[in-house]
Tab-separated table of C-alpha atoms in Angstrom:
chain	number	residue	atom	x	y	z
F	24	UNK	CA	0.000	0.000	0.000
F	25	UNK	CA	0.953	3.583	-0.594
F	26	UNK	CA	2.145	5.435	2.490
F	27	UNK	CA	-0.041	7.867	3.817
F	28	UNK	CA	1.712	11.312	2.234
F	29	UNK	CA	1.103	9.581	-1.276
F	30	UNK	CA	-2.645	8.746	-0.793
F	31	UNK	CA	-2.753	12.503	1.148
F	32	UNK	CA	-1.390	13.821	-2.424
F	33	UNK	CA	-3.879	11.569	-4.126
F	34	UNK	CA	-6.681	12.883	-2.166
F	35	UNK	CA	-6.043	16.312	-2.516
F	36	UNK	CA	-6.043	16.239	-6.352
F	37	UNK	CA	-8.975	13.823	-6.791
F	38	UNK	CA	-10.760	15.748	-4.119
F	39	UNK	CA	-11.051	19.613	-5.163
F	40	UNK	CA	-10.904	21.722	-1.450
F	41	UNK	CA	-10.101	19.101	0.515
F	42	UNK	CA	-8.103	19.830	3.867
F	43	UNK	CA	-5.745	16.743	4.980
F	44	UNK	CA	-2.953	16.272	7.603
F	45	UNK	CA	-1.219	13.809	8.405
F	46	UNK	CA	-1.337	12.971	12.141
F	47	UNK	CA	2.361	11.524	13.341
F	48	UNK	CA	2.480	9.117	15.911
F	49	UNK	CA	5.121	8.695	18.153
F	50	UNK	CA	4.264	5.484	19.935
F	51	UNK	CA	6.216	2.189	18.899
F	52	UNK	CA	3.230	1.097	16.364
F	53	UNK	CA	4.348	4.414	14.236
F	54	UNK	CA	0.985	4.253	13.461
F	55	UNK	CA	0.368	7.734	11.616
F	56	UNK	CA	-3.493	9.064	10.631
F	57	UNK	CA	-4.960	11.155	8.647
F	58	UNK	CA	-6.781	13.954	10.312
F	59	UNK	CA	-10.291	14.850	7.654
F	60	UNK	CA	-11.828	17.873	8.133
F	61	UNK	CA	-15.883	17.339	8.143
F	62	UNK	CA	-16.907	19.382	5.677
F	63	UNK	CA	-14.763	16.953	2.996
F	64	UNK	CA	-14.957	13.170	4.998
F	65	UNK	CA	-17.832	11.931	3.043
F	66	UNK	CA	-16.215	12.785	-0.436
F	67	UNK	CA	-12.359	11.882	1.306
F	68	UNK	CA	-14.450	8.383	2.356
F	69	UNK	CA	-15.927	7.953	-1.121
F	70	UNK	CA	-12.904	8.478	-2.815
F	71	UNK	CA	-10.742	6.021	-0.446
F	72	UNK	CA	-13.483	3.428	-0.995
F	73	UNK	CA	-13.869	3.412	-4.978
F	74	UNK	CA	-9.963	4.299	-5.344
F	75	UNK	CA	-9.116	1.258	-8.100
F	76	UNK	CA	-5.408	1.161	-5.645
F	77	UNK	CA	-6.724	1.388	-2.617
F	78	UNK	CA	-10.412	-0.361	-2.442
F	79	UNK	CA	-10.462	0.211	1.498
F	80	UNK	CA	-14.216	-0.909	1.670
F	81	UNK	CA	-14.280	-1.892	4.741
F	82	UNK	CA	-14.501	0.161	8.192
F	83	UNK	CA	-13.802	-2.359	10.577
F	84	UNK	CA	-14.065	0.138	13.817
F	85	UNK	CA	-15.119	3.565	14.176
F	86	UNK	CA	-14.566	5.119	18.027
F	87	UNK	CA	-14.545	8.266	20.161
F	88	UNK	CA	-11.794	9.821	22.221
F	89	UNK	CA	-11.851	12.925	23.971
F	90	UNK	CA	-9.141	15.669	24.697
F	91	UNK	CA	-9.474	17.656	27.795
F	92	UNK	CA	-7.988	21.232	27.738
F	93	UNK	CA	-4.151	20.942	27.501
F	94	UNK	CA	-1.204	22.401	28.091
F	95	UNK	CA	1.452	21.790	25.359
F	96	UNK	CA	5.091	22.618	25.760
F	97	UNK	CA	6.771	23.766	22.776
F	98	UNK	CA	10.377	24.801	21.981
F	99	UNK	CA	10.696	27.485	20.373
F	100	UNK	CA	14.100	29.050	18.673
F	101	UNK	CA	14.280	33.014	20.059
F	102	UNK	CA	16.764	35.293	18.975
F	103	UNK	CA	18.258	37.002	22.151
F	104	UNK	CA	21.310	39.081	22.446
F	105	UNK	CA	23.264	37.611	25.061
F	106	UNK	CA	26.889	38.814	26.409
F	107	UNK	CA	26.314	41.997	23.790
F	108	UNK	CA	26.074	39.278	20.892
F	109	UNK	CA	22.456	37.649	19.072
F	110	UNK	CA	22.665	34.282	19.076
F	111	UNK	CA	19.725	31.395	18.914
F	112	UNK	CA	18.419	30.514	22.333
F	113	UNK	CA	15.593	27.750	22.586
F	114	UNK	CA	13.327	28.349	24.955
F	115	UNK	CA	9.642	26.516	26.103
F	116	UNK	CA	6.593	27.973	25.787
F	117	UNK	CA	3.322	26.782	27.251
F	118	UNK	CA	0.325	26.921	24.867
F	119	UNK	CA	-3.378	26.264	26.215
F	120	UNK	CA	-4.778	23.906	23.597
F	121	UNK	CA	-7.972	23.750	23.508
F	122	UNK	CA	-9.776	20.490	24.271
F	123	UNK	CA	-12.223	18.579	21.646
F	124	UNK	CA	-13.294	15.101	20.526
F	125	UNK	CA	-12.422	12.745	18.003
F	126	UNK	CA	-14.330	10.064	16.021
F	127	UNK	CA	-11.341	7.423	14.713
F	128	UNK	CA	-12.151	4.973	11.750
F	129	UNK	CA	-9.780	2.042	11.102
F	130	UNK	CA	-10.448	1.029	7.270
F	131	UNK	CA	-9.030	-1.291	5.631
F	132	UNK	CA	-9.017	-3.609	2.104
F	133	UNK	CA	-11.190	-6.686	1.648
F	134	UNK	CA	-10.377	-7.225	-1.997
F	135	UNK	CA	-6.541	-5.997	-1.986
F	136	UNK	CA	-5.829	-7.294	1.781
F	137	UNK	CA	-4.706	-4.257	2.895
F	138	UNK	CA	-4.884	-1.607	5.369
F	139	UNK	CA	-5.673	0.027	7.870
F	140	UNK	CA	-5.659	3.400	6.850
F	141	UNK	CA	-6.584	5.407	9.811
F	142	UNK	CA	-8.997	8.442	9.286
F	143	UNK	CA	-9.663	11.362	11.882
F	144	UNK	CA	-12.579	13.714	12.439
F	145	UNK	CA	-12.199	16.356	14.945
F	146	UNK	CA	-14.829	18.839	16.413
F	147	UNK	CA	-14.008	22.583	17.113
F	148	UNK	CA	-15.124	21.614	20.578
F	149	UNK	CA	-16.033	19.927	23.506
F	150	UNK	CA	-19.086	21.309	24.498
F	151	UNK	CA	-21.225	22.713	21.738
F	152	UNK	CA	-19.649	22.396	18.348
F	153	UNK	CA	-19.378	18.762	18.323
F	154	UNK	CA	-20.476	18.105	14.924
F	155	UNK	CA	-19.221	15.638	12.428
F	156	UNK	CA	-19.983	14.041	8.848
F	157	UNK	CA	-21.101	10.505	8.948
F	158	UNK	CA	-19.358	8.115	6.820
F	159	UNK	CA	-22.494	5.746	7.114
F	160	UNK	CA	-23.463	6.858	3.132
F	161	UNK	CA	-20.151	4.910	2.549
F	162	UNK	CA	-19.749	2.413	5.124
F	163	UNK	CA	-23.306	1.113	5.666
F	164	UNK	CA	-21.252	-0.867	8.640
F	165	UNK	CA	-20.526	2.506	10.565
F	166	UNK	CA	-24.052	2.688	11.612
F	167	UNK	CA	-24.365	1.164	15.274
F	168	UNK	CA	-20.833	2.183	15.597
F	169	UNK	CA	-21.361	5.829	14.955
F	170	UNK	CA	-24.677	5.229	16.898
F	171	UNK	CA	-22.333	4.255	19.598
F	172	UNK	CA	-19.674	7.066	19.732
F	173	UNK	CA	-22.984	9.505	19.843
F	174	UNK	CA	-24.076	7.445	22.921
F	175	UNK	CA	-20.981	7.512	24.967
F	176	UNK	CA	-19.361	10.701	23.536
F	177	UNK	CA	-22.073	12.934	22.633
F	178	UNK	CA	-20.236	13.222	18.740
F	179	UNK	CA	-23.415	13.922	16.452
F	180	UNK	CA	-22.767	12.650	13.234
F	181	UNK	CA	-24.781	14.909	10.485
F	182	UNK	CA	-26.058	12.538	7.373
F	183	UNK	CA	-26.337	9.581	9.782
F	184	UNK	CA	-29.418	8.055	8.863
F	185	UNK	CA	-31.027	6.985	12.570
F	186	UNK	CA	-28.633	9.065	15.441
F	187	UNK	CA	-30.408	7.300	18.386
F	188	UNK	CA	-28.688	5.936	21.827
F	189	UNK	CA	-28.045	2.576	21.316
F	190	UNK	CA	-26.647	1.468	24.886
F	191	UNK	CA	-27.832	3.599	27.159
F	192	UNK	CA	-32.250	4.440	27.425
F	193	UNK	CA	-32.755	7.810	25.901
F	194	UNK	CA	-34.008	9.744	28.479
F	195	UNK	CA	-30.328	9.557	29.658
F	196	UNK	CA	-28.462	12.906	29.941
F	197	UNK	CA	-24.927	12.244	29.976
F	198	UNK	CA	-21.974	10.712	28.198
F	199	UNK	CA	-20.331	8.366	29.873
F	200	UNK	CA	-17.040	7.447	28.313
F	201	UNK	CA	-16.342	11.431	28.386
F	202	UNK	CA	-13.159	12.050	30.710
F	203	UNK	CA	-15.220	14.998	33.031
F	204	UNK	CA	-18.345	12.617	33.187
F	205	UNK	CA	-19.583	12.065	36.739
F	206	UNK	CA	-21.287	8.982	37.524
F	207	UNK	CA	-23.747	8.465	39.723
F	208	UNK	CA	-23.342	8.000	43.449
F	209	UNK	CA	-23.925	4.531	44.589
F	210	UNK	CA	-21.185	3.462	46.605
F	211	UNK	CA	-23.186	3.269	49.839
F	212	UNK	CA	-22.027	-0.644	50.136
F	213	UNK	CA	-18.662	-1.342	49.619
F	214	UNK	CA	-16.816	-4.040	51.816
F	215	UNK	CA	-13.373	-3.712	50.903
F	216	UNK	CA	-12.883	0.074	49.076
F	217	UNK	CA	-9.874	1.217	47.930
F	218	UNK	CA	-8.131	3.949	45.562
F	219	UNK	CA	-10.608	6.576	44.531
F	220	UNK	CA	-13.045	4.037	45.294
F	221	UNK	CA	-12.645	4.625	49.030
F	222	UNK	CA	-12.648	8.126	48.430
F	223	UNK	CA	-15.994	7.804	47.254
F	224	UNK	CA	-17.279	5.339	49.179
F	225	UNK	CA	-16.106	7.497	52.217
F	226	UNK	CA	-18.788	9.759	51.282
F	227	UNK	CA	-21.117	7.556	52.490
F	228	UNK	CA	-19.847	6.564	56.121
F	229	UNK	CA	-21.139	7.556	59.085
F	230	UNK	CA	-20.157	10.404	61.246
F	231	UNK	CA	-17.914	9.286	63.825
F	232	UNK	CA	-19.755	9.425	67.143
F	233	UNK	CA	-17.612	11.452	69.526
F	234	UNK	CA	-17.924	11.484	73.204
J	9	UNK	CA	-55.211	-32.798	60.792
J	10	UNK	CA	-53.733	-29.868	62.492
J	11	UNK	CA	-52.546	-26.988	59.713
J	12	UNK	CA	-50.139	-25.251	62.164
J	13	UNK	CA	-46.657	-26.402	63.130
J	14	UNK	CA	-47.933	-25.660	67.069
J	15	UNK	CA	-46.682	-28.681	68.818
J	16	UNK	CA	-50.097	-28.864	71.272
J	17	UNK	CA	-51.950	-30.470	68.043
J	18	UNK	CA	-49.181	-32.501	66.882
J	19	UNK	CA	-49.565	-36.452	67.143
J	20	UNK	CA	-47.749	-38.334	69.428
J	21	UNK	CA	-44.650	-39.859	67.915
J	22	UNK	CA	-44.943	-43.168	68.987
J	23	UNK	CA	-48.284	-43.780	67.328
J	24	UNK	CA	-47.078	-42.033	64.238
J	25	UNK	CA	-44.350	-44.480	63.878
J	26	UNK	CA	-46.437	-47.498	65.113
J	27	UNK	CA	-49.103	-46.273	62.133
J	28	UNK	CA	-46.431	-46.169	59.522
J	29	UNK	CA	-45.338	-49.333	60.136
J	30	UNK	CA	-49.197	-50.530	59.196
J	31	UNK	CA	-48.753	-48.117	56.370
J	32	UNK	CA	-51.019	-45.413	57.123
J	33	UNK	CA	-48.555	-42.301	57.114
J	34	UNK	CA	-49.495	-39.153	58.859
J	35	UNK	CA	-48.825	-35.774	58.382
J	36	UNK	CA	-49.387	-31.928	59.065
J	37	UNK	CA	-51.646	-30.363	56.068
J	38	UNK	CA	-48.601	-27.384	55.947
J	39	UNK	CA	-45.666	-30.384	55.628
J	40	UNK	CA	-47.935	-32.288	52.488
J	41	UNK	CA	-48.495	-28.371	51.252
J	42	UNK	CA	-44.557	-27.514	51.069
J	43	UNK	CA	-43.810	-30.862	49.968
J	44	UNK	CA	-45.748	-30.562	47.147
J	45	UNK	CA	-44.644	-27.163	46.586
J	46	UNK	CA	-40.793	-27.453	47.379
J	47	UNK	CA	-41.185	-30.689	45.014
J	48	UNK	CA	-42.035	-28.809	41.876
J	49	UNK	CA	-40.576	-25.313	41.550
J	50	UNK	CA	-40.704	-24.258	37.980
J	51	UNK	CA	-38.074	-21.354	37.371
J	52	UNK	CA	-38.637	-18.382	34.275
J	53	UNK	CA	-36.972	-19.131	31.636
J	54	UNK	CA	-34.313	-16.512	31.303
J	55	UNK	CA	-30.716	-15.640	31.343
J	56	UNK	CA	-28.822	-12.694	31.425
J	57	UNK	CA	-25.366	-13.567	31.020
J	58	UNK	CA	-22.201	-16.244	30.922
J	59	UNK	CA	-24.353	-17.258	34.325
J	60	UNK	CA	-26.623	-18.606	32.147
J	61	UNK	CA	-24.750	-21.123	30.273
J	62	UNK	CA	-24.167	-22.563	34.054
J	63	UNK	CA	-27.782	-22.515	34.336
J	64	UNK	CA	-28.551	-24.605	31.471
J	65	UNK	CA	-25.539	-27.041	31.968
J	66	UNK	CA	-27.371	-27.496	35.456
J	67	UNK	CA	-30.472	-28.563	33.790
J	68	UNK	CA	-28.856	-30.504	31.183
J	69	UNK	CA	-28.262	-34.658	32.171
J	70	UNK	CA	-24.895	-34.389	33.466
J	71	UNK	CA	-26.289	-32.074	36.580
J	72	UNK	CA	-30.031	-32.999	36.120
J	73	UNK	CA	-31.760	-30.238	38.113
J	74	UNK	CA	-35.009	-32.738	37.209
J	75	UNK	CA	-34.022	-34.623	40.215
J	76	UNK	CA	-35.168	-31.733	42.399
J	77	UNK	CA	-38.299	-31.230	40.281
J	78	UNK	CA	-37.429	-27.932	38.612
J	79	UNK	CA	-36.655	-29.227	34.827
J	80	UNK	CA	-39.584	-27.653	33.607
J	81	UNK	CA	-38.574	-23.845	32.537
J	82	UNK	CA	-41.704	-22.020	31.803
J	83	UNK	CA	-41.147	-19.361	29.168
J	84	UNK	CA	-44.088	-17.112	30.583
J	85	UNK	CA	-43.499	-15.370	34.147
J	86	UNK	CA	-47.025	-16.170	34.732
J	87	UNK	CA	-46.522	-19.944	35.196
J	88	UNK	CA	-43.196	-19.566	37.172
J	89	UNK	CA	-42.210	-19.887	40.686
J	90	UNK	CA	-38.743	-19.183	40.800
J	91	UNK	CA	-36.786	-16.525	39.055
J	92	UNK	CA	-32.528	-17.403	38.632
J	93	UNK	CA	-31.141	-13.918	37.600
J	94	UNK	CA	-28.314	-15.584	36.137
J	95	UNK	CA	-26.127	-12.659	35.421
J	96	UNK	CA	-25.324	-9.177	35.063
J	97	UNK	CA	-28.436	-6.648	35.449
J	98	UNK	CA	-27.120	-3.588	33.347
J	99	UNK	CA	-29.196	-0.673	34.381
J	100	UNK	CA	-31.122	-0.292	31.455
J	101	UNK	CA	-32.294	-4.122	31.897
J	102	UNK	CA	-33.218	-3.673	35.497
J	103	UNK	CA	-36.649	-2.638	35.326
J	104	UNK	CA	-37.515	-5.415	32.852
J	105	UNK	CA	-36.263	-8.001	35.568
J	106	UNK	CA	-38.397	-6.272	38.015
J	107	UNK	CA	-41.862	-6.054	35.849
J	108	UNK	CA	-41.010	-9.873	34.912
J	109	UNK	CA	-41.019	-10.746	38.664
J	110	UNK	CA	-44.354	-8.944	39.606
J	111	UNK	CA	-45.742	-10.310	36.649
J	112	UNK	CA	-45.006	-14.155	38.161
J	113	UNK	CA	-47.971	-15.637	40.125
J	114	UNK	CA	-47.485	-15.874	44.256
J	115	UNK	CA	-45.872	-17.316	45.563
J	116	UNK	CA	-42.713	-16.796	44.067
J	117	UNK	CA	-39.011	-16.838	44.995
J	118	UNK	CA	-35.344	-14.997	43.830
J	119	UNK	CA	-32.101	-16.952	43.462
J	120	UNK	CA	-29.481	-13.975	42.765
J	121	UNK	CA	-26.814	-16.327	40.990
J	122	UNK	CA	-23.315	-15.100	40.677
J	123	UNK	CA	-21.219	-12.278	41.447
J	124	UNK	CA	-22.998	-9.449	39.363
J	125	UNK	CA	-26.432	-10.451	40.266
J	126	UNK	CA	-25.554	-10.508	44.167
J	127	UNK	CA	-23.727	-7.122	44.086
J	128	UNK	CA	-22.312	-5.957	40.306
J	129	UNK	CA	-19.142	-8.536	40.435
J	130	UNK	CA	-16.290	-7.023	38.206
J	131	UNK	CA	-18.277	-4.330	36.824
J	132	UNK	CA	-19.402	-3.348	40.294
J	133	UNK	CA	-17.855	0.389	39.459
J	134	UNK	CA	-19.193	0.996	36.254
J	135	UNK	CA	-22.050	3.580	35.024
J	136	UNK	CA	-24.203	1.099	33.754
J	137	UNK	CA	-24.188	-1.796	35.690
J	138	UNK	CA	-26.676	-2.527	38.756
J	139	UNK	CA	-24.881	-3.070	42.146
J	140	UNK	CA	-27.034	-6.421	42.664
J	141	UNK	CA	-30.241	-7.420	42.413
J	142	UNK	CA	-31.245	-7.219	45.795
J	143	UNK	CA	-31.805	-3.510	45.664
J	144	UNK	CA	-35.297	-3.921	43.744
J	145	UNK	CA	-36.089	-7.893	44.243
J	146	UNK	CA	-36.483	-10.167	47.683
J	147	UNK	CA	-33.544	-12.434	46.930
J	148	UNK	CA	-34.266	-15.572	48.837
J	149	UNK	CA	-30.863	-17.294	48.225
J	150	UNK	CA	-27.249	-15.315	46.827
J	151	UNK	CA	-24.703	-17.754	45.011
J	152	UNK	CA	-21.587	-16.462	44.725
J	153	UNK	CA	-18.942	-17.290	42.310
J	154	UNK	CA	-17.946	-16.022	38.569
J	155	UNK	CA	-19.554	-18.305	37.047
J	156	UNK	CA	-20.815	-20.481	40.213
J	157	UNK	CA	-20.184	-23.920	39.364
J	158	UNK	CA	-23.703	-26.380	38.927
J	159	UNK	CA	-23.582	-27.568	41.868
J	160	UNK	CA	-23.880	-24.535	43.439
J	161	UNK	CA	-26.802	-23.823	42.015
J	162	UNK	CA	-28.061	-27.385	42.954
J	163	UNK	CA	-27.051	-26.221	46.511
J	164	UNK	CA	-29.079	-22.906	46.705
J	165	UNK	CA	-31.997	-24.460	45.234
J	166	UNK	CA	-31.691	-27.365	47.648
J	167	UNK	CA	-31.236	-24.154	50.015
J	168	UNK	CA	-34.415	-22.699	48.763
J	169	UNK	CA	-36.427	-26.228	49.241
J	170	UNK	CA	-35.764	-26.398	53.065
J	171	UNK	CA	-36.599	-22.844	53.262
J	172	UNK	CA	-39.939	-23.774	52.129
J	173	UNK	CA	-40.383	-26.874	53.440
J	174	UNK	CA	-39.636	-24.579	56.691
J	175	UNK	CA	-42.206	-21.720	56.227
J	176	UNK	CA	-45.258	-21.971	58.016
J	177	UNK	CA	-49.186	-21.364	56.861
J	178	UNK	CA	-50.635	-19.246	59.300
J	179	UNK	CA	-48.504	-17.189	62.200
J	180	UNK	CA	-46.423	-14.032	62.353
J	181	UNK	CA	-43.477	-16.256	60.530
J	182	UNK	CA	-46.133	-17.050	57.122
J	183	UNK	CA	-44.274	-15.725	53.896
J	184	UNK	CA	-45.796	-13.016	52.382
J	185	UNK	CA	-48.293	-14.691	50.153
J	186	UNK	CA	-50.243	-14.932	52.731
J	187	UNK	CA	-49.893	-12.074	54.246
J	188	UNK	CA	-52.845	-9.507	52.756
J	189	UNK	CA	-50.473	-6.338	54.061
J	190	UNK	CA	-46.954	-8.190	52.391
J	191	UNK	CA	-46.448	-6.469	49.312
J	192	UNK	CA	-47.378	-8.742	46.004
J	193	UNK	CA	-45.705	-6.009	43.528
J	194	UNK	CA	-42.583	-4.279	44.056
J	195	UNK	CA	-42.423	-0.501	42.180
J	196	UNK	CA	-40.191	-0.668	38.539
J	197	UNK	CA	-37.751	1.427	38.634
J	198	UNK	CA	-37.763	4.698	36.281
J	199	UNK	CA	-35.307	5.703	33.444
J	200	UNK	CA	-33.670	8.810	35.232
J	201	UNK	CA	-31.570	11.326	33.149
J	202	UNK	CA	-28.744	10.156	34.935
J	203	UNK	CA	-29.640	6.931	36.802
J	204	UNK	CA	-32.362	4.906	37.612
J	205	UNK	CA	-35.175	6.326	40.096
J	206	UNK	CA	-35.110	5.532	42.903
J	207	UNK	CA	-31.703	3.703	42.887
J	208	UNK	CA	-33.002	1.183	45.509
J	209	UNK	CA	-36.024	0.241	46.802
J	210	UNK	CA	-35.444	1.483	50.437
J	211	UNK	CA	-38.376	-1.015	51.712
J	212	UNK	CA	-36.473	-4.239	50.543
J	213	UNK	CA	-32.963	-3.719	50.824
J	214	UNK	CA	-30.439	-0.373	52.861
J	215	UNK	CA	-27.271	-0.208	52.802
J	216	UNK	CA	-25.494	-2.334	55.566
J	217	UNK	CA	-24.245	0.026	58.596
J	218	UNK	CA	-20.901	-1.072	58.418
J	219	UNK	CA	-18.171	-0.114	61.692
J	220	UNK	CA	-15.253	1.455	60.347
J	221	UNK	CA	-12.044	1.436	61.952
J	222	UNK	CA	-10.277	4.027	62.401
């Protein structure tokens, strides 16, 4: 399979507008992705799919992470004069980044056994702006998987043909695989509590009668 | 034929045996009544989990839960006595588990069987899983174990047998059955927006009181 600059190239000319980049990834699987902005995924999907080279027609998973609000450290070259002389002095600086979600799809190559090519979708936010294309037009497999992600993330996938809860009821408020998601309070019985499980369970003790 | 278990209407024991021996067999109207019922407890047919597979393996020949008279699984709550919650009750499953057990005729019992039925098991700390059973249903009898083996399950039902061969007809000890103030329903928990309502039925089961040191 081409590496993941060539199909970005390949995208970009079959796809007029399209914004790519290619997400590094420093972890020993080197497992780079290819971040998709929303307003192009469908056509960026389409494209990957019906490629003669690359046939990836099948999404085998399609999931949700969330970012909290970071702060990144960055080097950054700065000219200073120092001793009466400029020379190049690195220095750190600490950027806020702010936090959104993800929706990841792993697709790979039935009929050419290959893959996976991994394709991002990121919202502006965590909060409000958490809209994304659904691929489901493509991949009629992404369905209960996008269904999913809108379940435990709160991602809302626009084109998606039936964006329902699927695991949770749907009177249910929250998102539960969301890092700042509080669950509810039932540790009133726990015999042996420990880690932030005692913390929480603590909660629940009695006052301590003193006399 | 005395229908209590008072001893001051109770035969003598001598004449009982002496009478058996001529093979006319005496007994209290509430022992015949459990017998019959502890003889032929039909359980719901349903499974909720790996717990399950235990379940059936129980009923299957090499276990033979027919032994005890409880190989017939009735599909229909309505002509079961026994409910097994044989596995984990996710939240959004609980209230079906409850409106099955009201909908089962009196009287009726609860094995909780395995470690997420009596109190969550491994996912005891999750969002979406209930922290046992208990907290909505009478249990009569808890099983422990991940999957308990059959013959635990043999033992808690053999459990459940002496308990009622053991419960009286009339008296301040009857079961609830026949008690007109006992409650024959218990309330289905609600879909909350971010739990179930109420989280426990407070009339059936509160949190221990546990001493802490220190």
């Amino acid at each position: 399979m081409e590496t993941l600059e060539q199909i970005k190239s390949r995208i970009e000319a079959a796809v007029p507008g399209a914004r790519l980049e290619v997400i590094p990834n420093d972890s020993p699987a080197k497992q780079a992705s290819l971040l998709v902005d929303p307003t192009c995924a469908l056509d960026v999907a389409r494209f990957l799919r019906d490629d003669p080279q690359l046939q990836l027609d099948y999404a085998s998973n399609v999931t949700g992470v969330d970012w909290l609000d970071t702060a990144v450290k960055e080097k950054v070259k700065v000219k200073k004069v120092v001793d009466g002389a400029e020379k190049e002095v690195e220095e750190t600086v600490e950027k806020k980044r702010p936090g959104y979600l993800e929706a990841v799809y792993h697709l790979y190559s039935i009929a050419l056994k290959h893959g996976p090519v991994v394709l991002r979708q990121r919202t502006e936010n965590r909060t409000d702006k958490t809209h994304l294309a659904s691929l489901t037009p493509v991949y009629r497999g992404a369905e209960f998987q996008e269904r999913e992600a809108y379940d435990l993330y709160g991602l809302i996938f626009d084109g998606h043909p039936d964006l329902r809860r699927i695991l949770m009821w749907d009177g249910f408020k929250d998102f539960p695989m969301r890092k700042d998601y509080v669950e509810p309070d039932d540790y009133e019985y726990e015999p042996t509590p420990h880690d932030d499980v005692l913390e929480k369970a603590t909660r629940h003790y009695a006052p301590e009668v003193k006399i | 034929m005395a229908s209590s278990g008072e001893a001051s209407v109770s035969m003598d024991e001598g004449l009982r045996n002496e009478l058996s021996k001529q093979g006319v067999f005496t007994v209290k109207l509430q022992d015949l009544y459990n017998w019959g019922r502890k003889s032929s407890v039909w359980p719901l047919q349903f499974g909720l989990a790996c717990c399950a597979i235990e379940m059936i393996a129980t009923t299957m020949s090499r276990y033979d839960l027919a032994r005890f008279g409880a190989e017939v699984f009735r599909p229909s709550p309505r002509q079961a006595d026994l409910m097994i919650v044989a596995g984990t009750v996710t939240k959004k499953m609980a209230p079906q588990v409850v409106r099955l057990f009201n909908q089962m005729p009196e009287p009726k019992y609860v094995i909780a069987m395995g470690a997420c039925a009596i109190s969550g098991g491994p996912f005891k700390q999750g969002y979406n899983v209930l922290k046992g059973i208990d907290r909505y249903l009478p249990v009569d009898v808890h099983i422990p174990g991940c999957p308990p083996r059959p013959e635990a399950l043999i033992e808690a039902f053999m459990t459940l047998q002496r308990k009622i061969d053991a419960q009286p007809l009339v008296g301040p000890d009857r079961p609830r059955y026949l008690d007109p103030n006992a409650p024959a329903e218990f309330p289905v928990p609600e879909y909350g927006e971010h739990d179930l309502e109420p989280s426990y039925n407070p009339e059936v089961w509160q949190p221990p009181k546990l001493v802490r040191a220190g």
